[in-house]
Amino acid sequence: MNSADLGRRVGVPSTALFTDQYELTMVQAALKAGTADRRSVFEAFTRRLPEGRRYGVVAGIGRVLDAVENFHFDDEMLAFLRDQRIVDAPTVDWLADYRFGGDIWGYPEGEVYFPGSPLLRVEGSFAECVLLETVILSILNHDSAIAAAASRMSAAASGRRLIEMGARRTHELSAVASARAAYIGGFHTTSDLAAGFRYNIPTVGTSAHAFTLLHDSERDAFRAQVDSLGRGTSLLVDTYDVTEAVRTAVEIAGPELGAVRIDSGDLLLVAHRVRQQLDELGATETKIVVTSDLDEYAIASLAAAPVDAYGVGTQLVTGSGHPTCSMVYKLVARAASADPADPLLPVVKKSLGAKSSRGGRKWAARRLDEHGVAEAEVIGTGPVPAELADRQLQVELVRGGEVVAREPLEAARDRHVTARSGLPMSAIQLSRGEPVIPTEYV
């Protein structure tokens, strides 16, 4: 049915057509060749981090579990495939009974990753695994990009509150996924009610400039808002004159005024002036919230400003310049049959340039230095060295087609704080650089 991120049951439609056509035509050809049932191992990973990024953030695992669970073809979908002659009749019949029955292991949500990290390992027959490629990559590439941007913004904010408010800057369904990923990456609240309903993320919101412009005066607008939402509300003070607006806001709400929001101008200068004015008016506990096309660099530049919270939209939901993580999904091992006793044979794509991959069913562990700080991402295909046995990163997610690792979203959010704090301090620098730890293959 749905993710149990929160315990609220929300219907999820079939994800079976969230895929590329060649996934189905490969299944058709493999069925005809008698190779569709060969036991196979696919892995999702990225060959490199986005330019200048020091680490990646795993997000979307909970949504992947939903997608796998809901990957089935209903009668209307099967009729479409048949009528459009996308696949032949025997393949349509095979798809009618499709349910993923294999195993999935992967990095838990909120964990960090590096080039080559086997973020997701999908095992089963070739046919049942290959069908999941597109939807898995669609989710992981999007959500991990947003979470990485959120993490950088969270680091730059240094504990100050972050509000996700990008719903109007992206596709309506992407907005919900973005709010979820941002929460994992360190944001505190969202303006998107669908995200609040779906994932139990705290929601916030008060008024826009249109509300002020609706009324005959700014005073009338502030009075209406305070009468409706209480003295603890946030008043938007940059519709006309900021100084006059702050004075009016405190006159109406008193020193109990919750916050003022600034959405334009030189935020550093205006924030200092507003803080001084609020203190002089006795509103020493009133918070200052700033918005206006912020990204991690703008947030960092406001570190010395008396700002209590940042609202971020466009740059967050577009990954702050990196809207994808360039993850791929590759067959890395397969057997000669469906027999579990048949050995898995490593397979690898050989190509010129940077698109080669490494074969074999992989494990991953993070080696720490004498201070408990990560020093390398270690990836191997043989036995796990004893000294790394308790540092393995992959966890079991799906066993025999059944999801076994659902968790509250808060668990992923807390995990990210722990994972990021375990990296070298240079990980949170905003300057461009190489991955903060190397990837080693053994």
mmCIF file of C-alpha atoms in Angstrom, residues 65-357:
data_model
loop_
_atom_site.group_PDB
_atom_site.id
_atom_site.type_symbol
_atom_site.label_atom_id
_atom_site.label_comp_id
_atom_site.label_asym_id
_atom_site.label_seq_id
_atom_site.Cartn_x
_atom_site.Cartn_y
_atom_site.Cartn_z
ATOM 1 C CA LEU A 65 10.475 0.565 -1.095
ATOM 2 C CA ASP A 66 7.036 1.991 -1.895
ATOM 3 C CA ALA A 67 7.799 1.849 -5.612
ATOM 4 C CA VAL A 68 8.941 -1.776 -5.502
ATOM 5 C CA GLU A 69 5.937 -2.795 -3.447
ATOM 6 C CA ASN A 70 3.559 -1.078 -5.858
ATOM 7 C CA PHE A 71 5.215 -2.217 -9.084
ATOM 8 C CA HIS A 72 2.492 -4.275 -10.744
ATOM 9 C CA PHE A 73 0.545 -4.085 -13.984
ATOM 10 C CA ASP A 74 -3.219 -3.665 -13.902
ATOM 11 C CA ASP A 75 -5.580 -4.596 -16.718
ATOM 12 C CA GLU A 76 -5.588 -1.128 -18.257
ATOM 13 C CA MET A 77 -1.808 -0.995 -18.350
ATOM 14 C CA LEU A 78 -1.594 -4.458 -19.869
ATOM 15 C CA ALA A 79 -4.132 -3.458 -22.519
ATOM 16 C CA PHE A 80 -2.012 -0.403 -23.346
ATOM 17 C CA LEU A 81 1.113 -2.531 -23.757
ATOM 18 C CA ARG A 82 -0.802 -5.004 -25.910
ATOM 19 C CA ASP A 83 -2.629 -2.425 -28.052
ATOM 20 C CA GLN A 84 0.484 -0.362 -28.691
ATOM 21 C CA ARG A 85 2.438 -3.521 -29.474
ATOM 22 C CA ILE A 86 5.156 -2.497 -27.052
ATOM 23 C CA VAL A 87 5.697 -6.144 -26.114
ATOM 24 C CA ASP A 88 4.282 -9.409 -27.415
ATOM 25 C CA ALA A 89 1.441 -11.443 -25.933
ATOM 26 C CA PRO A 90 3.618 -13.920 -23.963
ATOM 27 C CA THR A 91 5.386 -10.988 -22.301
ATOM 28 C CA VAL A 92 2.084 -9.312 -21.451
ATOM 29 C CA ASP A 93 0.988 -12.561 -19.815
ATOM 30 C CA TRP A 94 4.244 -12.699 -17.829
ATOM 31 C CA LEU A 95 3.862 -9.065 -16.722
ATOM 32 C CA ALA A 96 0.305 -9.723 -15.548
ATOM 33 C CA ASP A 97 1.676 -11.851 -12.730
ATOM 34 C CA TYR A 98 4.687 -9.673 -11.940
ATOM 35 C CA ARG A 99 5.622 -9.006 -8.330
ATOM 36 C CA PHE A 100 9.197 -8.497 -7.251
ATOM 37 C CA GLY A 101 10.221 -11.559 -5.251
ATOM 38 C CA GLY A 102 13.916 -10.925 -4.758
ATOM 39 C CA ASP A 103 16.152 -9.304 -2.167
ATOM 40 C CA ILE A 104 17.386 -5.732 -1.809
ATOM 41 C CA TRP A 105 20.241 -4.463 0.341
ATOM 42 C CA GLY A 106 21.382 -0.869 0.488
ATOM 43 C CA TYR A 107 22.725 2.092 2.372
ATOM 44 C CA PRO A 108 20.138 3.247 4.910
ATOM 45 C CA GLU A 109 18.493 6.568 4.291
ATOM 46 C CA GLY A 110 20.396 9.581 5.631
ATOM 47 C CA GLU A 111 23.784 7.873 5.278
ATOM 48 C CA VAL A 112 26.489 9.598 3.231
ATOM 49 C CA TYR A 113 28.078 8.052 0.143
ATOM 50 C CA PHE A 114 31.003 8.472 -2.232
ATOM 51 C CA PRO A 115 31.972 7.529 -5.806
ATOM 52 C CA GLY A 116 31.486 3.802 -6.311
ATOM 53 C CA SER A 117 29.438 3.253 -3.141
ATOM 54 C CA PRO A 118 26.995 0.375 -3.850
ATOM 55 C CA LEU A 119 23.972 2.308 -2.612
ATOM 56 C CA LEU A 120 21.458 -0.335 -3.598
ATOM 57 C CA ARG A 121 21.962 -4.024 -4.450
ATOM 58 C CA VAL A 122 18.996 -5.723 -6.105
ATOM 59 C CA GLU A 123 19.030 -9.527 -6.419
ATOM 60 C CA GLY A 124 16.620 -11.870 -8.138
ATOM 61 C CA SER A 125 15.924 -13.072 -11.658
ATOM 62 C CA PHE A 126 17.185 -10.860 -14.469
ATOM 63 C CA ALA A 127 13.656 -10.058 -15.607
ATOM 64 C CA GLU A 128 12.265 -9.066 -12.215
ATOM 65 C CA CYS A 129 15.304 -6.911 -11.379
ATOM 66 C CA VAL A 130 15.791 -5.133 -14.688
ATOM 67 C CA LEU A 131 12.202 -3.861 -14.657
ATOM 68 C CA LEU A 132 12.954 -1.764 -11.547
ATOM 69 C CA GLU A 133 15.903 0.137 -13.020
ATOM 70 C CA THR A 134 14.217 3.318 -14.188
ATOM 71 C CA VAL A 135 11.968 3.956 -11.211
ATOM 72 C CA ILE A 136 14.782 3.254 -8.728
ATOM 73 C CA LEU A 137 17.134 5.664 -10.491
ATOM 74 C CA SER A 138 14.398 8.270 -10.880
ATOM 75 C CA ILE A 139 13.802 8.318 -7.127
ATOM 76 C CA LEU A 140 17.392 8.047 -5.908
ATOM 77 C CA ASN A 141 18.821 10.587 -8.343
ATOM 78 C CA HIS A 142 16.211 13.197 -7.457
ATOM 79 C CA ASP A 143 15.912 12.702 -3.723
ATOM 80 C CA SER A 144 19.635 12.323 -3.063
ATOM 81 C CA ALA A 145 20.364 15.521 -5.008
ATOM 82 C CA ILE A 146 17.872 17.482 -2.910
ATOM 83 C CA ALA A 147 19.116 15.944 0.346
ATOM 84 C CA ALA A 148 22.721 16.828 -0.522
ATOM 85 C CA ALA A 149 21.768 20.447 -1.156
ATOM 86 C CA ALA A 150 19.761 20.499 2.074
ATOM 87 C CA SER A 151 22.694 19.074 4.004
ATOM 88 C CA ARG A 152 25.018 21.795 2.733
ATOM 89 C CA MET A 153 22.458 24.431 3.640
ATOM 90 C CA SER A 154 22.001 22.873 7.067
ATOM 91 C CA ALA A 155 25.743 22.957 7.672
ATOM 92 C CA ALA A 156 25.876 26.592 6.568
ATOM 93 C CA ALA A 157 22.958 27.501 8.852
ATOM 94 C CA SER A 158 24.868 26.257 11.918
ATOM 95 C CA GLY A 159 21.795 25.241 13.868
ATOM 96 C CA ARG A 160 19.464 28.019 12.772
ATOM 97 C CA ARG A 161 16.099 26.825 11.530
ATOM 98 C CA LEU A 162 15.457 26.049 7.875
ATOM 99 C CA ILE A 163 12.075 26.191 6.150
ATOM 100 C CA GLU A 164 11.506 24.303 2.886
ATOM 101 C CA MET A 165 9.309 26.414 0.635
ATOM 102 C CA GLY A 166 9.989 25.294 -2.926
ATOM 103 C CA ALA A 167 6.620 23.802 -3.898
ATOM 104 C CA ARG A 168 5.860 26.558 -6.398
ATOM 105 C CA ARG A 169 9.241 26.114 -8.109
ATOM 106 C CA THR A 170 8.934 22.495 -9.225
ATOM 107 C CA HIS A 171 6.486 19.805 -10.310
ATOM 108 C CA GLU A 172 3.781 19.274 -7.713
ATOM 109 C CA LEU A 173 4.798 15.677 -6.969
ATOM 110 C CA SER A 174 8.498 16.544 -6.998
ATOM 111 C CA ALA A 175 7.700 19.190 -4.409
ATOM 112 C CA VAL A 176 6.466 16.545 -1.974
ATOM 113 C CA ALA A 177 9.509 14.352 -2.552
ATOM 114 C CA SER A 178 11.763 17.398 -2.213
ATOM 115 C CA ALA A 179 10.283 18.321 1.144
ATOM 116 C CA ARG A 180 10.883 14.771 2.362
ATOM 117 C CA ALA A 181 14.488 14.766 1.149
ATOM 118 C CA ALA A 182 15.119 18.225 2.593
ATOM 119 C CA TYR A 183 13.863 17.064 5.986
ATOM 120 C CA ILE A 184 16.340 14.196 5.909
ATOM 121 C CA GLY A 185 19.098 16.659 4.983
ATOM 122 C CA GLY A 186 18.452 18.900 7.972
ATOM 123 C CA PHE A 187 15.496 21.182 7.234
ATOM 124 C CA HIS A 188 13.023 21.626 10.078
ATOM 125 C CA THR A 189 9.693 22.444 8.410
ATOM 126 C CA THR A 190 7.961 22.695 5.045
ATOM 127 C CA SER A 191 5.321 24.980 3.580
ATOM 128 C CA ASP A 192 3.896 22.096 1.514
ATOM 129 C CA LEU A 193 0.782 20.614 3.087
ATOM 130 C CA ALA A 194 0.911 17.478 0.943
ATOM 131 C CA ALA A 195 4.351 16.730 2.375
ATOM 132 C CA GLY A 196 3.047 17.356 5.870
ATOM 133 C CA PHE A 197 0.119 15.018 5.295
ATOM 134 C CA ARG A 198 2.110 12.333 3.508
ATOM 135 C CA TYR A 199 5.234 12.274 5.690
ATOM 136 C CA ASN A 200 4.254 14.040 8.897
ATOM 137 C CA ILE A 201 6.789 16.810 8.354
ATOM 138 C CA PRO A 202 5.967 19.921 10.449
ATOM 139 C CA THR A 203 4.322 22.600 8.301
ATOM 140 C CA VAL A 204 4.431 26.381 8.599
ATOM 141 C CA GLY A 205 3.016 29.400 6.808
ATOM 142 C CA THR A 206 1.287 32.704 7.481
ATOM 143 C CA SER A 207 0.847 35.289 4.711
ATOM 144 C CA ALA A 208 2.269 36.741 1.506
ATOM 145 C CA HIS A 209 2.512 40.257 0.131
ATOM 146 C CA ALA A 210 -0.868 39.760 -1.526
ATOM 147 C CA PHE A 211 -2.509 39.709 1.905
ATOM 148 C CA THR A 212 -1.022 43.097 2.774
ATOM 149 C CA LEU A 213 -1.961 44.543 -0.613
ATOM 150 C CA LEU A 214 -5.527 43.290 -0.183
ATOM 151 C CA HIS A 215 -6.127 45.600 2.756
ATOM 152 C CA ASP A 216 -6.508 49.376 2.790
ATOM 153 C CA SER A 217 -3.373 49.735 4.878
ATOM 154 C CA GLU A 218 -0.522 47.648 6.209
ATOM 155 C CA ARG A 219 -1.886 48.247 9.702
ATOM 156 C CA ASP A 220 -5.237 46.752 8.701
ATOM 157 C CA ALA A 221 -3.484 43.705 7.241
ATOM 158 C CA PHE A 222 -1.362 43.153 10.349
ATOM 159 C CA ARG A 223 -4.379 43.587 12.584
ATOM 160 C CA ALA A 224 -6.376 41.030 10.588
ATOM 161 C CA GLN A 225 -3.555 38.505 10.719
ATOM 162 C CA VAL A 226 -2.920 38.922 14.438
ATOM 163 C CA ASP A 227 -6.634 38.714 15.188
ATOM 164 C CA SER A 228 -6.814 35.464 13.237
ATOM 165 C CA LEU A 229 -3.493 33.752 14.024
ATOM 166 C CA GLY A 230 -2.515 35.289 17.344
ATOM 167 C CA ARG A 231 0.361 37.428 18.557
ATOM 168 C CA GLY A 232 2.869 34.656 17.939
ATOM 169 C CA THR A 233 2.410 34.865 14.178
ATOM 170 C CA SER A 234 5.059 35.998 11.667
ATOM 171 C CA LEU A 235 4.408 39.307 9.920
ATOM 172 C CA LEU A 236 5.859 40.097 6.489
ATOM 173 C CA VAL A 237 7.440 43.532 6.821
ATOM 174 C CA ASP A 238 8.919 44.444 3.436
ATOM 175 C CA THR A 239 5.830 45.232 1.356
ATOM 176 C CA TYR A 240 6.319 48.979 1.730
ATOM 177 C CA ASP A 241 8.708 50.529 4.241
ATOM 178 C CA VAL A 242 10.449 48.030 6.537
ATOM 179 C CA THR A 243 11.077 50.413 9.426
ATOM 180 C CA GLU A 244 7.476 51.590 9.528
ATOM 181 C CA ALA A 245 6.218 48.033 9.150
ATOM 182 C CA VAL A 246 8.257 46.778 12.112
ATOM 183 C CA ARG A 247 6.989 49.646 14.268
ATOM 184 C CA THR A 248 3.395 48.907 13.282
ATOM 185 C CA ALA A 249 3.845 45.174 13.831
ATOM 186 C CA VAL A 250 5.032 45.637 17.411
ATOM 187 C CA GLU A 251 2.329 48.181 18.148
ATOM 188 C CA ILE A 252 -0.326 45.683 17.096
ATOM 189 C CA ALA A 253 1.107 42.417 18.388
ATOM 190 C CA GLY A 254 3.144 43.758 21.268
ATOM 191 C CA PRO A 255 6.447 42.249 22.411
ATOM 192 C CA GLU A 256 4.859 38.798 22.047
ATOM 193 C CA LEU A 257 5.128 39.090 18.256
ATOM 194 C CA GLY A 258 6.470 35.738 17.063
ATOM 195 C CA ALA A 259 8.561 36.812 14.075
ATOM 196 C CA VAL A 260 9.003 39.212 11.227
ATOM 197 C CA ARG A 261 9.894 38.041 7.739
ATOM 198 C CA ILE A 262 12.146 39.899 5.314
ATOM 199 C CA ASP A 263 11.880 38.876 1.667
ATOM 200 C CA SER A 264 13.921 41.467 -0.237
ATOM 201 C CA GLY A 265 16.766 43.938 -0.103
ATOM 202 C CA ASP A 266 20.225 43.662 1.417
ATOM 203 C CA LEU A 267 19.342 40.955 3.905
ATOM 204 C CA LEU A 268 22.515 41.359 5.957
ATOM 205 C CA LEU A 269 22.033 45.092 6.442
ATOM 206 C CA VAL A 270 18.256 44.970 6.860
ATOM 207 C CA ALA A 271 18.434 42.138 9.394
ATOM 208 C CA HIS A 272 20.813 44.123 11.621
ATOM 209 C CA ARG A 273 18.597 47.210 11.446
ATOM 210 C CA VAL A 274 15.431 45.234 12.157
ATOM 211 C CA ARG A 275 17.020 43.459 15.120
ATOM 212 C CA GLN A 276 18.097 46.771 16.613
ATOM 213 C CA GLN A 277 14.651 48.244 16.079
ATOM 214 C CA LEU A 278 12.872 45.245 17.581
ATOM 215 C CA ASP A 279 15.083 45.343 20.669
ATOM 216 C CA GLU A 280 14.505 49.052 21.094
ATOM 217 C CA LEU A 281 10.748 48.465 20.883
ATOM 218 C CA GLY A 282 10.946 45.796 23.578
ATOM 219 C CA ALA A 283 10.342 42.862 21.221
ATOM 220 C CA THR A 284 13.578 41.178 22.197
ATOM 221 C CA GLU A 285 12.182 37.670 21.712
ATOM 222 C CA THR A 286 10.729 38.322 18.261
ATOM 223 C CA LYS A 287 12.523 36.226 15.646
ATOM 224 C CA ILE A 288 13.764 37.321 12.244
ATOM 225 C CA VAL A 289 13.093 35.084 9.246
ATOM 226 C CA VAL A 290 14.715 35.798 5.877
ATOM 227 C CA THR A 291 13.736 34.473 2.454
ATOM 228 C CA SER A 292 14.518 35.588 -1.140
ATOM 229 C CA ASP A 293 16.386 33.167 -3.430
ATOM 230 C CA LEU A 294 18.678 31.778 -0.769
ATOM 231 C CA ASP A 295 21.221 28.999 -1.279
ATOM 232 C CA GLU A 296 23.990 27.620 0.933
ATOM 233 C CA TYR A 297 26.344 30.440 -0.017
ATOM 234 C CA ALA A 298 23.803 33.139 0.820
ATOM 235 C CA ILE A 299 23.016 31.384 4.095
ATOM 236 C CA ALA A 300 26.712 31.264 4.976
ATOM 237 C CA SER A 301 27.086 34.958 4.137
ATOM 238 C CA LEU A 302 24.394 35.724 6.712
ATOM 239 C CA ALA A 303 26.181 33.887 9.516
ATOM 240 C CA ALA A 304 27.019 37.160 11.241
ATOM 241 C CA ALA A 305 23.488 38.529 10.845
ATOM 242 C CA PRO A 306 20.882 38.316 13.634
ATOM 243 C CA VAL A 307 18.794 35.870 11.607
ATOM 244 C CA ASP A 308 16.854 33.089 13.332
ATOM 245 C CA ALA A 309 15.512 31.144 10.347
ATOM 246 C CA TYR A 310 15.923 30.843 6.604
ATOM 247 C CA GLY A 311 13.256 30.010 4.040
ATOM 248 C CA VAL A 312 14.633 28.320 0.925
ATOM 249 C CA GLY A 313 12.810 27.471 -2.286
ATOM 250 C CA THR A 314 14.214 27.404 -5.808
ATOM 251 C CA GLN A 315 17.809 26.499 -5.037
ATOM 252 C CA LEU A 316 16.766 23.675 -2.743
ATOM 253 C CA VAL A 317 14.313 21.907 -5.059
ATOM 254 C CA THR A 318 16.784 22.142 -7.955
ATOM 255 C CA GLY A 319 19.643 20.638 -5.954
ATOM 256 C CA SER A 320 21.436 23.982 -5.741
ATOM 257 C CA GLY A 321 22.821 23.625 -9.237
ATOM 258 C CA HIS A 322 23.008 19.817 -9.239
ATOM 259 C CA PRO A 323 19.485 18.400 -9.800
ATOM 260 C CA THR A 324 20.734 14.835 -10.269
ATOM 261 C CA CYS A 325 23.437 12.594 -8.799
ATOM 262 C CA SER A 326 24.177 10.732 -12.065
ATOM 263 C CA MET A 327 23.506 7.362 -10.438
ATOM 264 C CA VAL A 328 23.445 4.294 -12.671
ATOM 265 C CA TYR A 329 22.007 0.778 -12.254
ATOM 266 C CA LYS A 330 24.267 -1.944 -13.591
ATOM 267 C CA LEU A 331 24.262 -5.716 -13.795
ATOM 268 C CA VAL A 332 27.379 -6.746 -11.859
ATOM 269 C CA ALA A 333 26.917 -10.503 -11.483
ATOM 270 C CA ARG A 334 24.742 -13.292 -12.839
ATOM 271 C CA ALA A 335 24.430 -17.058 -12.738
ATOM 272 C CA ALA A 336 23.916 -19.478 -15.606
ATOM 273 C CA SER A 337 20.436 -20.370 -14.339
ATOM 274 C CA ALA A 338 17.842 -19.641 -11.672
ATOM 275 C CA ASP A 339 19.354 -22.333 -9.433
ATOM 276 C CA PRO A 340 20.560 -20.748 -6.163
ATOM 277 C CA ALA A 341 23.403 -23.280 -6.166
ATOM 278 C CA ASP A 342 24.812 -21.931 -9.415
ATOM 279 C CA PRO A 343 27.753 -19.604 -8.753
ATOM 280 C CA LEU A 344 27.427 -15.912 -9.496
ATOM 281 C CA LEU A 345 29.792 -14.815 -12.235
ATOM 282 C CA PRO A 346 31.068 -11.212 -12.172
ATOM 283 C CA VAL A 347 30.119 -9.240 -15.285
ATOM 284 C CA VAL A 348 31.312 -5.796 -16.249
ATOM 285 C CA LYS A 349 30.823 -3.254 -18.963
ATOM 286 C CA LYS A 350 34.088 -2.477 -20.744
ATOM 287 C CA SER A 351 34.241 0.867 -22.474
ATOM 288 C CA LEU A 352 36.546 3.747 -23.215
ATOM 289 C CA GLY A 353 36.453 6.843 -21.067
ATOM 290 C CA ALA A 354 34.854 7.117 -17.648
ATOM 291 C CA LYS A 355 31.840 4.817 -18.165
ATOM 292 C CA SER A 356 33.443 1.551 -17.134
ATOM 293 C CA SER A 357 32.268 -0.251 -14.000
#
